[in-house]
XYZ file of C-alpha atoms in Angstrom:
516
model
C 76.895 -74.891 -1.469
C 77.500 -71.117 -2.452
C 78.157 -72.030 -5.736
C 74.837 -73.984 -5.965
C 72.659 -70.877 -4.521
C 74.849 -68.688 -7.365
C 73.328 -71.019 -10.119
C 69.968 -70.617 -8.612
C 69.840 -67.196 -7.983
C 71.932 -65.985 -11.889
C 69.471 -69.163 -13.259
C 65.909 -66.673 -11.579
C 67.109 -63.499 -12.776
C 67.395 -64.941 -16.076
C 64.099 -66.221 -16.216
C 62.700 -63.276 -14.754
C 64.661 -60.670 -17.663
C 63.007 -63.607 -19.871
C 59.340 -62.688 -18.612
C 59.790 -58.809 -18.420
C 61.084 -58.674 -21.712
C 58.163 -60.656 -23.005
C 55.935 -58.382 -21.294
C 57.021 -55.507 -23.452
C 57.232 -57.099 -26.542
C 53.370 -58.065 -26.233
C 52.551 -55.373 -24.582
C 50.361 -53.644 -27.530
C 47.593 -57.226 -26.570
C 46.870 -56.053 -23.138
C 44.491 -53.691 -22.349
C 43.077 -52.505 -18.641
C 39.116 -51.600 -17.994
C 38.231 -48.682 -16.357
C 35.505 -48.090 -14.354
C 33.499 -46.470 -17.339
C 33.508 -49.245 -19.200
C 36.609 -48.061 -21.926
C 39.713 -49.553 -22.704
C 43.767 -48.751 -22.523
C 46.374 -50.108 -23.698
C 49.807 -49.208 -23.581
C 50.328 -50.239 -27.268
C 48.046 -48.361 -29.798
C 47.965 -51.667 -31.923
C 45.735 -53.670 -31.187
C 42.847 -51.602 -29.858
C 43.244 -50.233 -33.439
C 43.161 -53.080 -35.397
C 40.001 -54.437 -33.322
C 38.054 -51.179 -34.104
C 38.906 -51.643 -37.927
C 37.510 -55.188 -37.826
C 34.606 -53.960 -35.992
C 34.171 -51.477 -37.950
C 34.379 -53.713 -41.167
C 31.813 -55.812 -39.840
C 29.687 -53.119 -39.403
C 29.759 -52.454 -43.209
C 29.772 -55.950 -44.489
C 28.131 -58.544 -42.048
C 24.501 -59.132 -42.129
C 21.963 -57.525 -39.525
C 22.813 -59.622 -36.395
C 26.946 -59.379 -37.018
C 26.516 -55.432 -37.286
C 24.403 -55.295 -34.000
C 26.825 -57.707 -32.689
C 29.607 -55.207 -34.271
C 27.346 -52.430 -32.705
C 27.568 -53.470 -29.162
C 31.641 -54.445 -28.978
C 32.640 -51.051 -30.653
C 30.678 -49.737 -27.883
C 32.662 -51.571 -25.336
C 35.816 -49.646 -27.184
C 34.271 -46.268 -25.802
C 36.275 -43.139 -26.463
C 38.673 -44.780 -29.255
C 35.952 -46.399 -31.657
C 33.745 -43.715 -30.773
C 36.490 -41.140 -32.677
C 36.333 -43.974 -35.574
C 33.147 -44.041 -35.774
C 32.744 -39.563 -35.295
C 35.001 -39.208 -38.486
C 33.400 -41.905 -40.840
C 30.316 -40.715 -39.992
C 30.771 -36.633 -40.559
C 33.158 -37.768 -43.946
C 29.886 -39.478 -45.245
C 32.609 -42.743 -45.615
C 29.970 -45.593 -44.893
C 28.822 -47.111 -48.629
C 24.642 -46.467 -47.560
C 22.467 -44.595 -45.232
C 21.609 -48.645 -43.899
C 25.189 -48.644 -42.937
C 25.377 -44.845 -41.705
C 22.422 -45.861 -39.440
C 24.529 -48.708 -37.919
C 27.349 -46.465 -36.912
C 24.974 -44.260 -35.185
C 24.181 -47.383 -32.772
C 27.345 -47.851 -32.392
C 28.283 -44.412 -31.589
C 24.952 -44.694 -29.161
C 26.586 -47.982 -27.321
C 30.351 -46.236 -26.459
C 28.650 -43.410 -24.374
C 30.037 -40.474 -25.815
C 29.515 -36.965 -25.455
C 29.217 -35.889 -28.990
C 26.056 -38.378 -29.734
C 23.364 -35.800 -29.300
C 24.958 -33.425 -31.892
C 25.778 -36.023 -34.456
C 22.350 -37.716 -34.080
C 20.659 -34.538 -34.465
C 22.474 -33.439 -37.612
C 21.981 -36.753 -39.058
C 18.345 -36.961 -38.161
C 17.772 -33.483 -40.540
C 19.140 -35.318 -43.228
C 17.237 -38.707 -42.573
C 14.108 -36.841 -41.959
C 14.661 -34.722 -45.812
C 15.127 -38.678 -47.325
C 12.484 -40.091 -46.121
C 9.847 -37.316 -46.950
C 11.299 -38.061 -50.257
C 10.788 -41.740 -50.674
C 7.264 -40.996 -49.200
C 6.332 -38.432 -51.551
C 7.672 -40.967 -54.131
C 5.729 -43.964 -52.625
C 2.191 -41.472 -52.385
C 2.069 -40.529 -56.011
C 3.222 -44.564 -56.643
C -0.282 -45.263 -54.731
C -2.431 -42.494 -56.480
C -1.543 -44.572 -59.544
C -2.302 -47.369 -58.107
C 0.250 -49.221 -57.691
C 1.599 -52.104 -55.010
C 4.264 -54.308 -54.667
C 1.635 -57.193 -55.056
C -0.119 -56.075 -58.233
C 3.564 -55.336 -59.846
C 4.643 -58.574 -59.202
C 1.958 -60.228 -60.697
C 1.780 -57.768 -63.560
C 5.708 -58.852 -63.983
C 5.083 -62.415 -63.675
C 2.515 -61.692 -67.063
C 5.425 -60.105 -68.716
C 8.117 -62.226 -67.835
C 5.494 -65.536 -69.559
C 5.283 -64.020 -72.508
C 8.648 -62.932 -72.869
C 9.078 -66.674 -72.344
C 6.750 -67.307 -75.514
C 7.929 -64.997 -77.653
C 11.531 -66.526 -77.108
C 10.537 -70.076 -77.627
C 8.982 -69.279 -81.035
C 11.776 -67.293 -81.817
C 13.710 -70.363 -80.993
C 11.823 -72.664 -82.831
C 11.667 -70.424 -86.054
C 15.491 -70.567 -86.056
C 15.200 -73.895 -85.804
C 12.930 -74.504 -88.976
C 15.281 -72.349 -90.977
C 18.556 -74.408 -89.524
C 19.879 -70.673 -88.737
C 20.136 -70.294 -84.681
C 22.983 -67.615 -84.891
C 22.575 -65.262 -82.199
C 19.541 -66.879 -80.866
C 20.569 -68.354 -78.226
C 21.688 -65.081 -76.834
C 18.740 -63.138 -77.483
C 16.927 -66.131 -75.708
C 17.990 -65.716 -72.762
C 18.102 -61.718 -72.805
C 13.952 -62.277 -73.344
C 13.949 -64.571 -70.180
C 16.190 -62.471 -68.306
C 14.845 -61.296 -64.571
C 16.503 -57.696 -65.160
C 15.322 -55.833 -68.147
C 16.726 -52.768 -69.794
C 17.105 -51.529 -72.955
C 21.032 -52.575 -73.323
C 20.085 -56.320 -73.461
C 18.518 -55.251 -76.725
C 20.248 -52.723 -78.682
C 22.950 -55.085 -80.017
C 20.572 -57.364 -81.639
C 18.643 -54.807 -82.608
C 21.337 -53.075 -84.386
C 23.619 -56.044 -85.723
C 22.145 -55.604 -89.500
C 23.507 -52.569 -89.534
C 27.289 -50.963 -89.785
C 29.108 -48.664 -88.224
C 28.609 -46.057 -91.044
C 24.641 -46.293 -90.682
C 23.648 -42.811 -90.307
C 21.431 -41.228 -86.928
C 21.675 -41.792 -83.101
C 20.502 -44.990 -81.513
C 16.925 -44.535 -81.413
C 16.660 -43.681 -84.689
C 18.290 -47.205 -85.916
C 15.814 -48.881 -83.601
C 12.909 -47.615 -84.804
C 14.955 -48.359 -88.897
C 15.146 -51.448 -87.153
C 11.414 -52.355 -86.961
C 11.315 -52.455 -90.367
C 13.547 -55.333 -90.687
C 12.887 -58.693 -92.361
C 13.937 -60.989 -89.750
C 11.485 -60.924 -86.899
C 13.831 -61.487 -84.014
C 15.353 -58.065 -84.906
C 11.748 -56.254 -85.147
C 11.231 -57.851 -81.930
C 14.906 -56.545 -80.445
C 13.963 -53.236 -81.428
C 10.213 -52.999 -79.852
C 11.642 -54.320 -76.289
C 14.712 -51.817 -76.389
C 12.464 -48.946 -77.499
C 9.542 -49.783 -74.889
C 12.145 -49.786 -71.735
C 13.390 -46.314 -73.276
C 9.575 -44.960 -73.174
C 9.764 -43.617 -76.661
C 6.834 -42.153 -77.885
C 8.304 -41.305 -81.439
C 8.145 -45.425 -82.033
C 4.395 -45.817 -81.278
C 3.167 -45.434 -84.660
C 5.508 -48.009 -86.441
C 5.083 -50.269 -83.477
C 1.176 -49.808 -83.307
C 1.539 -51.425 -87.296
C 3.392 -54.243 -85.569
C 0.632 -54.977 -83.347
C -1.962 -54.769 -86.051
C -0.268 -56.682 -88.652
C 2.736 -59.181 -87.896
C 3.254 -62.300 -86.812
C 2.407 -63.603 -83.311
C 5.678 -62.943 -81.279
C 5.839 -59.784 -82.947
C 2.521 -58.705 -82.246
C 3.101 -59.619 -78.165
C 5.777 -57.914 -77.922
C 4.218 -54.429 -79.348
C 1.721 -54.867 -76.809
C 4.786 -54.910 -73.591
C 6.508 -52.377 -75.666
C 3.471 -49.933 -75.635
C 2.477 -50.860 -72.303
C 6.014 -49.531 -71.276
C 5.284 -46.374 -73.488
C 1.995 -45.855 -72.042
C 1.028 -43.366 -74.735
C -2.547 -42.527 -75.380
C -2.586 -43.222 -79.580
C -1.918 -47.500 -78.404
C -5.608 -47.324 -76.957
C -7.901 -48.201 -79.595
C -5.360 -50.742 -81.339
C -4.709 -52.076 -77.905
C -8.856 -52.615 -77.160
C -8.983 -54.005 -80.504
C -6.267 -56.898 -79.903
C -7.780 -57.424 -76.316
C -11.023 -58.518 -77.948
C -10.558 -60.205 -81.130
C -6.797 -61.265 -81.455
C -6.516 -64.641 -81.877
C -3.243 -65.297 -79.150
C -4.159 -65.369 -75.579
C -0.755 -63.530 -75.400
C -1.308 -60.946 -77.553
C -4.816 -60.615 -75.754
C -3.703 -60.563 -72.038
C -0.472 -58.485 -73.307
C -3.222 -55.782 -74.715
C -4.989 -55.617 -71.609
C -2.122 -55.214 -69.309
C -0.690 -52.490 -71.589
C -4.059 -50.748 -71.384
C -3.928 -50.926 -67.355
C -0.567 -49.433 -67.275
C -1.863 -46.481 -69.745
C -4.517 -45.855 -67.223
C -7.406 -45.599 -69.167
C -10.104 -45.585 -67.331
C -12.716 -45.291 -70.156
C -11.290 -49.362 -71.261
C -12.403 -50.244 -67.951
C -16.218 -51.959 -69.443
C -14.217 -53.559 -72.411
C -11.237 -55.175 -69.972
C -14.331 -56.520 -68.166
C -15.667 -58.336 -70.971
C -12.667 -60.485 -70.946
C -13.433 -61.457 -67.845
C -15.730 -64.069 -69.547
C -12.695 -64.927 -72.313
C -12.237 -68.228 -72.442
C -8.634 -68.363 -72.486
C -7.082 -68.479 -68.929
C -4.462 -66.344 -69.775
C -6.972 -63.535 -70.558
C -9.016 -63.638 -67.618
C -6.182 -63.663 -65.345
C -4.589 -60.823 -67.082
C -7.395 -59.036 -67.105
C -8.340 -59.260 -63.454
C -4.819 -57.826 -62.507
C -5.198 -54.696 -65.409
C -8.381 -54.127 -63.499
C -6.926 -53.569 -60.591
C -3.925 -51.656 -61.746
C -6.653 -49.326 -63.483
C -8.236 -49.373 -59.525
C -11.912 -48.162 -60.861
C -14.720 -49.364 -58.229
C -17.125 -50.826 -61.175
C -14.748 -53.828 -61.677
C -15.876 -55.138 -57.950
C -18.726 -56.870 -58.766
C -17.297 -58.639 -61.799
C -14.304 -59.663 -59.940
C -16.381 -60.894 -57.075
C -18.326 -62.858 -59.228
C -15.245 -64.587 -60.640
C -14.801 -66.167 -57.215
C -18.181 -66.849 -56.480
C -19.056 -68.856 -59.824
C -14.999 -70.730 -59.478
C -16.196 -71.742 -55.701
C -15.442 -75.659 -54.719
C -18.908 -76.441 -53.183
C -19.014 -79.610 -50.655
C -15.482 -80.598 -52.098
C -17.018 -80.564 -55.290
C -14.431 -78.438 -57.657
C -16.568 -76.227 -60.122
C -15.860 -77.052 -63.938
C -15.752 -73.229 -64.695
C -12.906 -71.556 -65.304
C -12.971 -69.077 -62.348
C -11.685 -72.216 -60.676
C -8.446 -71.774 -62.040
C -5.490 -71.335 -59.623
C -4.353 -68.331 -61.719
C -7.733 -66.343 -62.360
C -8.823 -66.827 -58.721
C -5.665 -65.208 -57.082
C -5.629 -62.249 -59.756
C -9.408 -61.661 -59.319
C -8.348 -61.519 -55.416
C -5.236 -59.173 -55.670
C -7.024 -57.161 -58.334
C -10.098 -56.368 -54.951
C -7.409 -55.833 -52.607
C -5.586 -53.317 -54.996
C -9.145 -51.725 -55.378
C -9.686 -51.911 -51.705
C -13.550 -51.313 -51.697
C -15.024 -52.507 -48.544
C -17.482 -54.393 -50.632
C -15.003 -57.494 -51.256
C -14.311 -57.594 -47.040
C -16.800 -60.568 -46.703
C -15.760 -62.715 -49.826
C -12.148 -62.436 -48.966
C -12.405 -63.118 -46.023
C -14.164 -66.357 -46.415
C -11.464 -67.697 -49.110
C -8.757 -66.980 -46.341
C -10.300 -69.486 -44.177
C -11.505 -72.086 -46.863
C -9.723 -74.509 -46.286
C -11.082 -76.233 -49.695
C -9.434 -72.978 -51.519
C -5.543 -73.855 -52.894
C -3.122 -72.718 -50.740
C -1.939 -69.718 -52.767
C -5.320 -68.770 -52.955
C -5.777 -68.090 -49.486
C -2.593 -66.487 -48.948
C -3.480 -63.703 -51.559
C -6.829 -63.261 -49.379
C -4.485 -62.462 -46.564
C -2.317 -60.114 -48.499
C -5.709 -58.382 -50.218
C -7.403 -57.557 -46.826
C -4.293 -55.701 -45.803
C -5.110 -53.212 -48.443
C -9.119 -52.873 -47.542
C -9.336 -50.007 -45.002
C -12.169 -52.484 -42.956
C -12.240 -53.341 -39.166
C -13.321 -56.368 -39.873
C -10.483 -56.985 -42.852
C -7.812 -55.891 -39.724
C -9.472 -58.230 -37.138
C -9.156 -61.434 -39.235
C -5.734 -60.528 -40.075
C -4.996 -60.192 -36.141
C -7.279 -63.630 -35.594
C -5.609 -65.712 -38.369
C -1.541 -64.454 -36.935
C -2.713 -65.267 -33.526
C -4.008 -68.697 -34.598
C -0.859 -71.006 -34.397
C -2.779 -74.228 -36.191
C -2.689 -72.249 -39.065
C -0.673 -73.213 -42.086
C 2.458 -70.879 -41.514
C 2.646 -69.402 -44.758
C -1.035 -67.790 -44.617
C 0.287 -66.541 -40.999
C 3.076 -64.963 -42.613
C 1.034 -63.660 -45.272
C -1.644 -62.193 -42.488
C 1.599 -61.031 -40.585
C 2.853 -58.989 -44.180
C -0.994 -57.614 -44.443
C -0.531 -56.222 -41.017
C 2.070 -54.695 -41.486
C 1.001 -52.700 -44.010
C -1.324 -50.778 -42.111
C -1.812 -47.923 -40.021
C -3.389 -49.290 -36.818
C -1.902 -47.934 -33.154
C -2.435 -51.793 -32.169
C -0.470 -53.511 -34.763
C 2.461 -51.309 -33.941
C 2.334 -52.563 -30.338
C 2.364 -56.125 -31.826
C 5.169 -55.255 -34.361
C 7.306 -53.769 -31.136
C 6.636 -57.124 -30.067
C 7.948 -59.283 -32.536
C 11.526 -57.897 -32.706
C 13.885 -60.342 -32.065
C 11.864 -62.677 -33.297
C 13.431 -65.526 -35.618
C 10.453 -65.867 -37.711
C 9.028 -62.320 -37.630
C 11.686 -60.297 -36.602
C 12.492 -58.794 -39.901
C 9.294 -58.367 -41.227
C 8.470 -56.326 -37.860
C 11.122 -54.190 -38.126
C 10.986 -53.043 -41.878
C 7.172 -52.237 -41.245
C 8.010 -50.273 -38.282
C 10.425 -48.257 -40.557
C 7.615 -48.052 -42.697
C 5.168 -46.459 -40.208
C 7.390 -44.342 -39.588
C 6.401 -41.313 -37.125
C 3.111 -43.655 -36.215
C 5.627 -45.813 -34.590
C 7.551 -43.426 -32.717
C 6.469 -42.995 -29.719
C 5.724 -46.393 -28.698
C 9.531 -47.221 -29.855
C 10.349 -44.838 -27.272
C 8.853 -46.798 -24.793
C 10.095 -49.688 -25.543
C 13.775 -48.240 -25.391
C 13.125 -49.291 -21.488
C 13.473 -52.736 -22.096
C 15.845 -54.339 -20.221
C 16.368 -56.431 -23.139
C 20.042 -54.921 -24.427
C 19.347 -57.169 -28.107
C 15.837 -55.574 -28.480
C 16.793 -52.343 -27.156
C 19.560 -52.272 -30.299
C 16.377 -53.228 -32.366
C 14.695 -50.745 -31.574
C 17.322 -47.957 -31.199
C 18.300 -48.948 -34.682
C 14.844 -48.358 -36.143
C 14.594 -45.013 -34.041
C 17.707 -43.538 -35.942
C 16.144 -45.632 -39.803
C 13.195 -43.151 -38.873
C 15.149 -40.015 -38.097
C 12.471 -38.598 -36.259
C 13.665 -35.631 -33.899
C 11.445 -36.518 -30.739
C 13.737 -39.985 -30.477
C 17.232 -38.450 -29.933
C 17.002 -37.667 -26.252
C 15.525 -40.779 -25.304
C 17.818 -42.406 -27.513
C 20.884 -40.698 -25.566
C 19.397 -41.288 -21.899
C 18.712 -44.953 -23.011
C 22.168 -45.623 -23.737
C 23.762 -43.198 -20.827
């Protein structure tokens, strides 16, 4: 029987060496909360490695992973908030959108040194955003929006597009394709720069040819083949380079069609004074509705105000093309004597009693550039004729959606309360809600911060809301404060995290207390 209670007790302390020695080996994955909410370990390990892969997500996930990242680095306290300290003072994080995520998390761990570091970085927030404003205030005193660019692009890009395809089928004709192919799809590429072009620009010549780069380019538009003249316009009119206007004004005067359209991008991207008079010649009695639209929108990006009456005359072109392009050069150009024409456009193009009219101000097209040209314009004057294509529900769908986006540039009451009517109304088609939801955004009113503040978090809205709010900037302050209260912990992150995008001084003791 001894023997027996031997075995037992030698076979227990075995197992229990087995267990303590297994503790110790793993002890580096267990970790004891404290009362404040941070972790210790007695291996440095682990803890380590989970603040590195926090930390990592920080940089690389998308925006709910990083809050997610935010709020279990702050669980780490003390350790991730050192991390976090040194990356953060060593300027390590790849973007200030990253930067401002590690301040959040620094926020959620608590620690002592938050105030400092959240004051130092809100100098330097503060400096870059009175930067990008300045930048963005002489963008609008030139009249330009993200809405008229894109539809000024969207010109470019289709007659890039034509000028390509009759390169294309010119290389066909001669049974010599050669590089075309390539220089295709540099025409039709999204992303233009003058690098795209230089090589075929340049490939007629050797590496002996004599002068610097620009000076082959402009050689170059004196070359026989076309596809090189054409090469050498693009690259020059992305490099702004006023010593090529004069060759390239002959270009526009006298070559062949592809040619001739792309002398009118090229000094459009110039935007030298000496194009004007070619450039209101081509407008008016060129024969390509390229070449013709091209002109105008070349003349809108000079800015000259004084081709205002002729760019209106082609409101009545009847080429498509023209009118459209037109419309949208008026309202780059922004002069107040274009609102009548333009709202005449979409009065005479008006479906009447589901009767479509046969003029062709009923096009798709010249309807939504007449509209974004008013809204770019913003005179009160279109409020009432905008308003009434937003909720026509005979109007195409795109139509009504550039109504929306238009009345968020028209400084009216009555332009801010349909906006606020047509989000609110939920039998709406959703994309003219979004649409009146993006116009909102855009402005300045105390009220459409509040709703903003309410739509964070949301799935549909959510990002919208928050990007506008880091738009408004120090309008939005204050009420963000507020809303720091929120019991919320999600939203509160939301709106901590635009606080810090903002950088506005007033926000970093609230920001502290909120997080104490």
């Amino acid at each position: 029987m001894s023997g027996v209670r031997w075995k037992v007790s030698l076979l227990f302390a075995l197992i229990t060496l087995s267990i303590f020695f297994s503790l110790i080996a793993n002890s580096d994955r267990f970790m004891e909360v404290r009362g404040n909410g941070t972790y210790t370990q007695t291996g440095t390990g682990s803890l380590s490695n989970s603040i590195v892969n926090l930390t990592n997500r920080l940089e690389a996930g998308n925006h709910e992973a990083r809050l997610n990242a935010a709020a279990e680095l702050g669980k780490l306290g003390r350790p991730a908030a050192n991390n976090l300290v040194d990356k953060i003072e060593s300027n390590n994080s790849s973007s200030e959108e990253i930067n401002s995520y590690m301040l959040l998390a620094l926020l959620e761990t608590g620690d002592d040194r938050t105030e400092n570091i959240l004051s130092e970085n809100f100098e330097k927030i503060e400096a870059s955003n009175k930067a990008a404003n300045k930048s963005e205030a002489e963008e609008w005193k030139q009249g330009i929006s993200e809405d008229i660019l894109q539809a000024i692009e969207e010109k470019d890009t289709a007659t890039r597009k034509y000028i390509a395809d009759s390169i294309a089928m010119d290389s066909a004709r001669s049974g010599d394709r050669g590089e075309t192919n390539a220089f295709e799809r540099a025409l039709k590429s999204e992303i233009q720069n003058s690098s795209i072009y230089v090589p075929f620009a340049l490939s007629d010549f050797g590496p002996e040819e004599p002068g610097s780069e620009t000076e082959k380019l402009i050689k170059a538009l004196k070359s026989n083949k076309g596809s090189t003249r054409v090469a050498a316009m693009m690259a020059l009119g992305e490099m702004r380079e006023k010593a090529a206007v004069d060759p390239i004004l002959e270009i526009l005067t006298r070559d062949y069609l592809p040619a001739q359209a792309s002398a009118a991008i090229a000094l459009g991207k110039i935007e030298d004074e000496r194009a004007v008079e070619a450039l209101r010649k081509e407008m008016k009695d060129g024969d390509n509705e390229y070449v013709k639209g091209g002109s105008a929108i070349a003349l809108a990006r000079i800015g000259d105000e004084n081709s205002v009456p002729y760019i209106i005359d082609r409101l009545r072109d009847q080429r498509i093309k023209v009118r459209s392009s037109a419309a949208l050069a008026l309202g780059k150009i922004g002069n107040e004597t274009a609102v009548e024409p333009l709202i005449e456009i979409l009065k005479t193009g008006k479906s009447t009693e589901g009767q479509k009219s046969t003029s062709l101000n009923a096009n798709t097209d010249v309807r939504k550039s007449a509209i974004l040209a008013l809204g770019e314009i913003g005179s009160t004057n279109s409020t009432e004729i905008l308003i009434g294509i937003l909720n026509d529900k005979e109007e195409e769908l795109e139509v009504r959606t550039a109504a929306a986006s238009a009345l968020g540039n028209i400084k009216d009451p009555k332009a801010l309360e349909t906006l606020k009517q047509t989000f609110a109304d939920k039998t709406m088609d959703a994309n003219i809600r979004n649409a009146a939801f993006l116009a909102l955004s855009k402005t300045r009113d105390q009220e459409t911060v509040e709703m903003l503040i309410g739509k964070l978090g949301d799935e549909e809205f959510g990002a919208i809301a928050r990007e506008a709010l880091i738009d408004m900037g120090e309008l939005a302050v204050d009420p963000l404060i507020e809303n720091l209260k929120t019991e919320d912990k999600k939203i509160r992150a939301e709106t901590a995290l635009i606080l810090i995008e903002v950088g506005d001084q007033r926000a970093i003791k609230p920001l502290v207390e909120a997080y104490e």
